[in-house]
Coordinates of C-alpha atoms in Angstrom, one line a residue:
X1437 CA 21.9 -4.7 -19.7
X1438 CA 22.4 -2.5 -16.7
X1439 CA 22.8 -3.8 -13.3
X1440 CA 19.7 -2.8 -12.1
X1441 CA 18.2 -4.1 -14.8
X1442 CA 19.7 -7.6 -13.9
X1443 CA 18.6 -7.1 -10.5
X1444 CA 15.0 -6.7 -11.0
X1445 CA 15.1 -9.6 -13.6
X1446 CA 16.4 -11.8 -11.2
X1447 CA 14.6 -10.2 -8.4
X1448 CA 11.1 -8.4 -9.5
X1449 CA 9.5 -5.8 -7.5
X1450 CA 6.6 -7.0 -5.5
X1451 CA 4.5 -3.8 -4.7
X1452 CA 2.1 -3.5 -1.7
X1453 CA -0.5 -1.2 -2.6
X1454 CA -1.5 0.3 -5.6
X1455 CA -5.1 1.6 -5.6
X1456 CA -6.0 1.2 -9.6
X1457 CA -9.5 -0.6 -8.9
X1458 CA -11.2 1.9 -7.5
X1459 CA -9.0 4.4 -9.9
X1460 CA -10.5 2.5 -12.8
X1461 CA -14.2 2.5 -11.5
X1462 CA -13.7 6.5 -11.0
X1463 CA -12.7 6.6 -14.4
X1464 CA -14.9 4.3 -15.8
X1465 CA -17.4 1.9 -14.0
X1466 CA -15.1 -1.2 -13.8
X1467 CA -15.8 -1.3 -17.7
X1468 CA -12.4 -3.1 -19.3
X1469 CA -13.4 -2.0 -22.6
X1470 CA -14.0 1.8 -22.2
X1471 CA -10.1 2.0 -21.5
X1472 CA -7.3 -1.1 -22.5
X1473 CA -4.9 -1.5 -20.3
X1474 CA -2.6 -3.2 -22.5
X1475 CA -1.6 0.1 -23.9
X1476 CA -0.7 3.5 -22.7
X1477 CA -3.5 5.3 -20.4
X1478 CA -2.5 8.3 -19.2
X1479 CA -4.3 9.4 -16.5
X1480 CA -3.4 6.3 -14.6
X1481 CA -0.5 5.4 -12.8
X1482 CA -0.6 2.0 -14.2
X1483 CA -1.3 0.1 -16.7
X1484 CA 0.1 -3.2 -18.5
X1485 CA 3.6 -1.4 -20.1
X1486 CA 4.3 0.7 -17.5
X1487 CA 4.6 -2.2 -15.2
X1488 CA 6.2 -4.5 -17.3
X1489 CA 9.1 -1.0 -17.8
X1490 CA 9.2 -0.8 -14.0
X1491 CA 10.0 -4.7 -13.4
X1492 CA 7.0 -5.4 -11.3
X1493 CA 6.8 -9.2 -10.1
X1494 CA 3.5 -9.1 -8.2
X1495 CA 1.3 -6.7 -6.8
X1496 CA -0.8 -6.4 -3.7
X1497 CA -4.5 -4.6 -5.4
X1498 CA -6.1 -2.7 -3.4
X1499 CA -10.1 -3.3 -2.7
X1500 CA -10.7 0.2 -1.3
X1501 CA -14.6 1.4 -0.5
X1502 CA -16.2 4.2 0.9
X1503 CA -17.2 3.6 4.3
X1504 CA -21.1 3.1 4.2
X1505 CA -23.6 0.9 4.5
X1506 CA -22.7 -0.9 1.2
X1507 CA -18.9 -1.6 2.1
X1508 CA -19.3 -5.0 2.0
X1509 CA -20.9 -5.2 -1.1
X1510 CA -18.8 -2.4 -2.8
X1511 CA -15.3 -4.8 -1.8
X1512 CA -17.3 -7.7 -3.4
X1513 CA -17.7 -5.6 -6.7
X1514 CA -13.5 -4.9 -6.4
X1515 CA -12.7 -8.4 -5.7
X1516 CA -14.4 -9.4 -9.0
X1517 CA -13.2 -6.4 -11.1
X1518 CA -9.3 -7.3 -10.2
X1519 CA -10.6 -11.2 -10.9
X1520 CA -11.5 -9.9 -14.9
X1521 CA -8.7 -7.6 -15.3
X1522 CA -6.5 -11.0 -14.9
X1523 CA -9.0 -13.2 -16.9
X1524 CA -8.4 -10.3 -19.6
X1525 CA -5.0 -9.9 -19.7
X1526 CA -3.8 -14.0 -19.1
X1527 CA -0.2 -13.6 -20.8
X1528 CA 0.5 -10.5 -18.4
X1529 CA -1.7 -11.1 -15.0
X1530 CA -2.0 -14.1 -12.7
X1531 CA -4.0 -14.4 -9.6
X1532 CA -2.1 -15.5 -6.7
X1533 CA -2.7 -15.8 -3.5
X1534 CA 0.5 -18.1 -1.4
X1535 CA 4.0 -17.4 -1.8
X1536 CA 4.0 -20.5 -3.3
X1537 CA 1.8 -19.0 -6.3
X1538 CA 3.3 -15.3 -6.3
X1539 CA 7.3 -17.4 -7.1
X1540 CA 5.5 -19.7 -9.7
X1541 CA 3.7 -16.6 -11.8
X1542 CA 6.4 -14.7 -11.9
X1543 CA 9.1 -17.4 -13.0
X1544 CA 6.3 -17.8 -15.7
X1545 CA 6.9 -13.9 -16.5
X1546 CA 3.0 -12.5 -15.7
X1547 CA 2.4 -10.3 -12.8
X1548 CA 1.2 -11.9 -9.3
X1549 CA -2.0 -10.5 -8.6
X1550 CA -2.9 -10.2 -5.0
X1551 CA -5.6 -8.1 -3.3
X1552 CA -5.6 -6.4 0.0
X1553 CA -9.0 -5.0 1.9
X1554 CA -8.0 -1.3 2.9
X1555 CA -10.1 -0.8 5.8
X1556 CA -12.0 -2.8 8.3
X1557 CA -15.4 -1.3 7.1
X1558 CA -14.9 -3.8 4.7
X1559 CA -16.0 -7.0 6.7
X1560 CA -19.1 -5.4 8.2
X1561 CA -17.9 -6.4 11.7
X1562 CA -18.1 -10.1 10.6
X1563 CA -15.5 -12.6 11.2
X1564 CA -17.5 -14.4 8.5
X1565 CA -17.5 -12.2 5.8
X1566 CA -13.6 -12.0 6.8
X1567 CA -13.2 -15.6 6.3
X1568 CA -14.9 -15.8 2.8
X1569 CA -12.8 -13.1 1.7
X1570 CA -9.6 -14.8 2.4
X1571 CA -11.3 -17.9 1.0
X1572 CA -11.5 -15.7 -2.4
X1573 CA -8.0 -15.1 -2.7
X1574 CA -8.0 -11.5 0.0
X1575 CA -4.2 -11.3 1.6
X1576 CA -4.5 -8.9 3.6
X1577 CA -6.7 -6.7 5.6
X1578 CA -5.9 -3.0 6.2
X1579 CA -7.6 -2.9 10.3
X1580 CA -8.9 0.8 9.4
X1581 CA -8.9 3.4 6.8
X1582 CA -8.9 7.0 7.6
X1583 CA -11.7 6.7 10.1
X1584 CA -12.3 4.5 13.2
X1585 CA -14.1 1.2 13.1
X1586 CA -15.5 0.5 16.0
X1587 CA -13.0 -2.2 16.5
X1588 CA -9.8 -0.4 16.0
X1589 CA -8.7 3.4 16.2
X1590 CA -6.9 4.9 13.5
X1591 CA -4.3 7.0 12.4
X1592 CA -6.2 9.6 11.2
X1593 CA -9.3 10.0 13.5
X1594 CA -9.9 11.2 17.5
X1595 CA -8.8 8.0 19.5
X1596 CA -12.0 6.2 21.0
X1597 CA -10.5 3.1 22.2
X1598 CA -7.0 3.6 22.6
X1599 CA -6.1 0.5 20.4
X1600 CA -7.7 -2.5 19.3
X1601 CA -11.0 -3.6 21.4
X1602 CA -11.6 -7.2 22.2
X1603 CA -13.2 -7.6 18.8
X1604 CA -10.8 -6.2 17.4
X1605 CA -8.3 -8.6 19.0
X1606 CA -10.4 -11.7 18.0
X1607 CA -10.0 -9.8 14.0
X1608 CA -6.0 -10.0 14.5
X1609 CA -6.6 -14.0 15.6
X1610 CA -8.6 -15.1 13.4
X1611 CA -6.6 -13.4 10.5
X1612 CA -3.6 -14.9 11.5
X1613 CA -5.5 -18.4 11.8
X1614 CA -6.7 -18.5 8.2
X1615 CA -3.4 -16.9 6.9
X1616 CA -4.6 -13.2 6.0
X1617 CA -1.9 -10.5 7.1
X1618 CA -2.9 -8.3 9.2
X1619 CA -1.6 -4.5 7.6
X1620 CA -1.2 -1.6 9.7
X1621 CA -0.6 1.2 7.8
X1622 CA -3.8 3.7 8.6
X1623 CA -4.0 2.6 11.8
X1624 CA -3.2 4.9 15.3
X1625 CA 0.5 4.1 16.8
X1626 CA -1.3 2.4 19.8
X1627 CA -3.4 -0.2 17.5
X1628 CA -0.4 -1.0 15.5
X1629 CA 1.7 -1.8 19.1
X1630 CA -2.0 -3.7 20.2
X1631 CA -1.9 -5.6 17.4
X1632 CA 2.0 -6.3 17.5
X1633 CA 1.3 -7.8 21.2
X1634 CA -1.9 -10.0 19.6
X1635 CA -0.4 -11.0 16.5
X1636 CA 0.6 -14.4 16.2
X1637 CA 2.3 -13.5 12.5
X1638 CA 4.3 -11.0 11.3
X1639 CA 2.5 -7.8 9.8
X1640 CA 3.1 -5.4 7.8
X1641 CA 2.5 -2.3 6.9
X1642 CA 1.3 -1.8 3.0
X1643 CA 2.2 1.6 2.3
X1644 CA 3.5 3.5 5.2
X1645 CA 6.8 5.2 5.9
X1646 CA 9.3 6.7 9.2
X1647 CA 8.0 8.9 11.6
X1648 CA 11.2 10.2 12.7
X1649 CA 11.5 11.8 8.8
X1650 CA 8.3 12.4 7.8
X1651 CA 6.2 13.4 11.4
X1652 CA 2.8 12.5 10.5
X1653 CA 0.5 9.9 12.0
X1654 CA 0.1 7.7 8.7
X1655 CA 4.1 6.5 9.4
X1656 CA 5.3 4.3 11.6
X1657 CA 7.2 5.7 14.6
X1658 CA 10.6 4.0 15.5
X1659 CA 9.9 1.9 18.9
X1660 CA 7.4 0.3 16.3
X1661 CA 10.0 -0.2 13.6
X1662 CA 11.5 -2.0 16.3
X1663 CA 8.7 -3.9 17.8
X1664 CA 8.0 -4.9 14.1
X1665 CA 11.9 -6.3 13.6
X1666 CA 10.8 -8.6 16.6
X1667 CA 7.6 -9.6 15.1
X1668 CA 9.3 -10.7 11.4
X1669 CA 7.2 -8.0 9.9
X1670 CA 7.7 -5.5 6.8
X1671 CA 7.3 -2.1 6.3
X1672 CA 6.7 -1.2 2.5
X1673 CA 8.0 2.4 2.2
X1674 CA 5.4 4.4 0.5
X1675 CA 5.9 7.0 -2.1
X1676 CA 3.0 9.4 -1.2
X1677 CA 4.2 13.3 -0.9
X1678 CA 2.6 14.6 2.2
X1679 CA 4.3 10.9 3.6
X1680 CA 7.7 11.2 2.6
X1681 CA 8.4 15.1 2.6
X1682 CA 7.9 17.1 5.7
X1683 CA 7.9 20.6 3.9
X1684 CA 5.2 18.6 1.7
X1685 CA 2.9 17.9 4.9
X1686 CA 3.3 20.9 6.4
X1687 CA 2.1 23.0 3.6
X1688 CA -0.8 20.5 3.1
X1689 CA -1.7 21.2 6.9
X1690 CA -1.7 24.9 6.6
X1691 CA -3.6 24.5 3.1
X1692 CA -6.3 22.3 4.4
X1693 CA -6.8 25.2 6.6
X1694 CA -6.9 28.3 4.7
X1695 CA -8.9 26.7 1.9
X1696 CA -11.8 24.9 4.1
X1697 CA -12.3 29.1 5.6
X1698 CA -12.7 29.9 1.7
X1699 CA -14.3 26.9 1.1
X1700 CA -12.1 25.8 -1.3
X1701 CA -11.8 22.1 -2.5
X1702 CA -7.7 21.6 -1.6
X1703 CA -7.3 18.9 -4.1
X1704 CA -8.8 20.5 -7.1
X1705 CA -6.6 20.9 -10.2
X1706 CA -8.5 23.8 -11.5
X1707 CA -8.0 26.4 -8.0
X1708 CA -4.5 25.1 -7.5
X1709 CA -3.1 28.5 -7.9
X1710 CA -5.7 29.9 -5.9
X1711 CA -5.0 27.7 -2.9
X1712 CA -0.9 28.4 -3.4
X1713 CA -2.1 32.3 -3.2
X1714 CA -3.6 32.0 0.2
X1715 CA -1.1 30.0 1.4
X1716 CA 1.3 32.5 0.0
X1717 CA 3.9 29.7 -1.5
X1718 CA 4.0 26.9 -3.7
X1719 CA 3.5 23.8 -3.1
X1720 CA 6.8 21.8 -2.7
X1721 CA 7.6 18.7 -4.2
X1722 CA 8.8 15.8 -2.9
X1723 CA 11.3 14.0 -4.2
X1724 CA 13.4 10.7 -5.0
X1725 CA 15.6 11.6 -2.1
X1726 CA 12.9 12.0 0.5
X1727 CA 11.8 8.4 -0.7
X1728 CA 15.5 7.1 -0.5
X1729 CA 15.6 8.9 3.5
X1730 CA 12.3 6.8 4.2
X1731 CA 14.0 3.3 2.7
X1732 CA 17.4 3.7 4.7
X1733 CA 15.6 4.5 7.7
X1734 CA 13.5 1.8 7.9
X1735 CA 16.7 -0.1 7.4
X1736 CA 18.7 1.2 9.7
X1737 CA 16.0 0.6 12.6
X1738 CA 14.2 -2.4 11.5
X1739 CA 16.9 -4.1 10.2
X1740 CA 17.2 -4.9 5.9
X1741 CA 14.8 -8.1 6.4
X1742 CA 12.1 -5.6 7.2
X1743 CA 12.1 -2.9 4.7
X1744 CA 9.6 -3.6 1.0
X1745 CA 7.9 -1.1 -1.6
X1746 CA 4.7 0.3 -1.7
X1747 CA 4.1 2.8 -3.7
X1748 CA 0.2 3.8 -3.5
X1749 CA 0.0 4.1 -7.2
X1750 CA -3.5 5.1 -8.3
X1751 CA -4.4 6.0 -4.9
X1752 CA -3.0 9.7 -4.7
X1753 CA -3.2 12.8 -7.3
X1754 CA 0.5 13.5 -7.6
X1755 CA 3.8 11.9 -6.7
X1756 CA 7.6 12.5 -6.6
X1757 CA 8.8 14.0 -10.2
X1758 CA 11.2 11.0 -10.4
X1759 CA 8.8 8.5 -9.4
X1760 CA 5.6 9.4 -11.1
X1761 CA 4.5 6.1 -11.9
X1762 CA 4.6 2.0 -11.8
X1763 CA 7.9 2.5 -14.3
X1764 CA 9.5 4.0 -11.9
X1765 CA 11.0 1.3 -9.4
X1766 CA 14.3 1.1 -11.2
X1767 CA 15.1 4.7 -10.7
X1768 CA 14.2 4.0 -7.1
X1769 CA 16.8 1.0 -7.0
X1770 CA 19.6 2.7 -9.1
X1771 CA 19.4 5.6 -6.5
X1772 CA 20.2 3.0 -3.7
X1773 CA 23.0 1.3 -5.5
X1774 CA 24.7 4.1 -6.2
X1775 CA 24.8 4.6 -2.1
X1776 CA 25.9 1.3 -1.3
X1777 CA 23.3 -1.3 -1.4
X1778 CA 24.5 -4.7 -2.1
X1779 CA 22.6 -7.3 -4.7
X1780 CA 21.8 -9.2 -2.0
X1781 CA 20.3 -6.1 -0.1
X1782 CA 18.5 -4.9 -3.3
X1783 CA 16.9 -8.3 -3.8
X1784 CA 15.3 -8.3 0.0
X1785 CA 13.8 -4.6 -0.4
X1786 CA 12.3 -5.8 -4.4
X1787 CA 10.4 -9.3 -2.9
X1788 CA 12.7 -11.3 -0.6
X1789 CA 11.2 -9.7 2.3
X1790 CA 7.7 -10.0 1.4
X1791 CA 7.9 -13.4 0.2
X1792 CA 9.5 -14.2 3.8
X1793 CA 6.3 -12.5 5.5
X1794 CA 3.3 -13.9 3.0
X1795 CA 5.6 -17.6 3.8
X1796 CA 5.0 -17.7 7.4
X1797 CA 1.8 -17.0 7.2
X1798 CA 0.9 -19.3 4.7
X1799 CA 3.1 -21.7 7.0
X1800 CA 0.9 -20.8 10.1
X1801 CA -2.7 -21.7 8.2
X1802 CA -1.4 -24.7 7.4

């Protein structure tokens, strides 16, 4: 057995965001039977072997919607398609939702299953609906997609409020009253400062990486990095291209461009050629290494209690060649030990960190 493969034994990866639920109802309606995750299926990311070959401990689900008048509803349908894909696979999956339950599933060897809201259009601007949720096993909630709520600006949208509004602030409370962690990836640089002068908790963010590397408004910028050191938080390094590789985002931006004047669909496999033609190169690819720069970052400015994994798996159409699925982590963790990271460093990053953060909230709820 190799070292890393000791490592994550000891230590198992605990992802923060992988976006198979709503991968699977593109795929198929939510129907378990139509494809069986127990074995190899290919045009996922995931599926029951390839995390057991990438040492995964626990993983946050994602319960991602469109944003429309059935949100709410839509999240519902999530929540109880992640509750049967554990009831079907008990020997492998195990719902968790404290620290507490996350340490006991995986010393039993099954997967912790937690599940994360990715956007605040999922509580229909009720504080109630937020509560049930967590009182159904939700652990976090993502404050915004890609699109404003009318509580919270985000990353991705024209600023309205400049930050959280005074709703939004009561959100941020009452999540950290009843325990839920409050995630800001997606949101605008001034909502995730806001809500580091609300919170009460740490935070964290579930799939987000450095601005100073990668300059796009999804990542986290350094004073925040810092700010989020003070606050306890994490920040799970994502592994999404147009994140982690600045040649990557750039020739997305100029893509997005050139191929809305054609009227070209950027993301579609079948005029990929044609989209590389008008922007008059290939796309790059983003790689290990860009992942590994994101990682040390966050280190080096947060500090190593505040750095964790989460890789956005299901949730994008392509990722680093060395990293192109939930198998992957090892390759990931044998790149940092070859630069220097100790056991004890290695273990943090895999689900020390995040442990620590779902703890003190847990702690906080009573």
């Amino acid at each position: 057995m190799t070292r890393i493969e000791e490592l994550l034994r000891e230590y198992p990866v605990i992802d923060g965001h992988n976006d198979l639920p709503i991968a699977f109802y593109e795929l198929c309606g939510y129907d378990l039977d139509a494809h069986d995750l127990a074995g190899p299926v290919p045009t996922l990311n995931t599926d029951l072997p390839r995390l057991r070959a990438g040492r995964v401990g626990g993983q946050f689900w994602s319960l991602w919607v469109p944003r429309d008048e059935h949100a709410v509803l839509r999240t519902f349908e999530q929540l109880d398609f992640v509750r049967r894909l554990v009831e079907r696979f008990p020997a492998d999956l195990e719902l968790a939702s404290t620290a507490d339950e996350v340490e006991a599933a995986m010393k039993a060897g099954r997967v912790a299953s937690l599940m994360g809201m990715e956007g605040g259009h999922s509580i229909g601007e009720s504080l109630g609906v937020l509560r049930v949720m967590r009182a159904l096993g939700v652990r976090y909630l993502t404050l915004t997609h890609n699109h404003n709520v009318s509580w919270a600006d985000s990353a991705t949208d024209e600023p309205v409020l400049g930050g959280l509004n005074e709703f939004g602030e009561e959100v941020v409370r009452e999540m950290n009253r009843i325990g839920m962690l409050v995630d800001l990836s997606h949101v605008s640089a001034d909502t995730m400062r806001h809500a580091l002068r609300v919170t009460r908790t740490p935070v964290i963010f579930s799939h987000s990486s450095a601005r100073a590397v990668c300059d796009v408004p999804r990542n986290a910028p350094d004073d925040v990095l810092e700010t989020l050191a003070r606050n306890e938080g994490v920040c799970m390094v994502t592994f999404v291209p147009a994140f982690v590789s600045a040649a990557y985002a750039e020739w997305v931006e100029e893509a997005v461009t050139k191929a809305r004047q054609a009227g070209l669909e950027l993301h579609g496999p079948e005029n990929r050629a044609e989209v590389e033609a008008l922007v008059g190169r290939p796309r790059p690819e983003a790689t290990l290494a860009d992942v590994v720069a994101h990682v040390e970052h966050v280190r080096e400015v947060a500090g190593i209690e505040h750095v964790g994994i989460g890789g956005d798996y299901d949730g994008c159409p392509e990722f680093p060649a060395e990293l192109p699925d939930v198998a992957s982590y090892p390759v990931l963790f044998q790149a940092l030990a070859d630069r220097g990271w100790s056991t004890d460093d290695l273990g943090k990053l895999a689900n020390g960190n995040i442990l620590r953060v779902l703890r003190a909230a847990d702690e906080a709820a009573g």
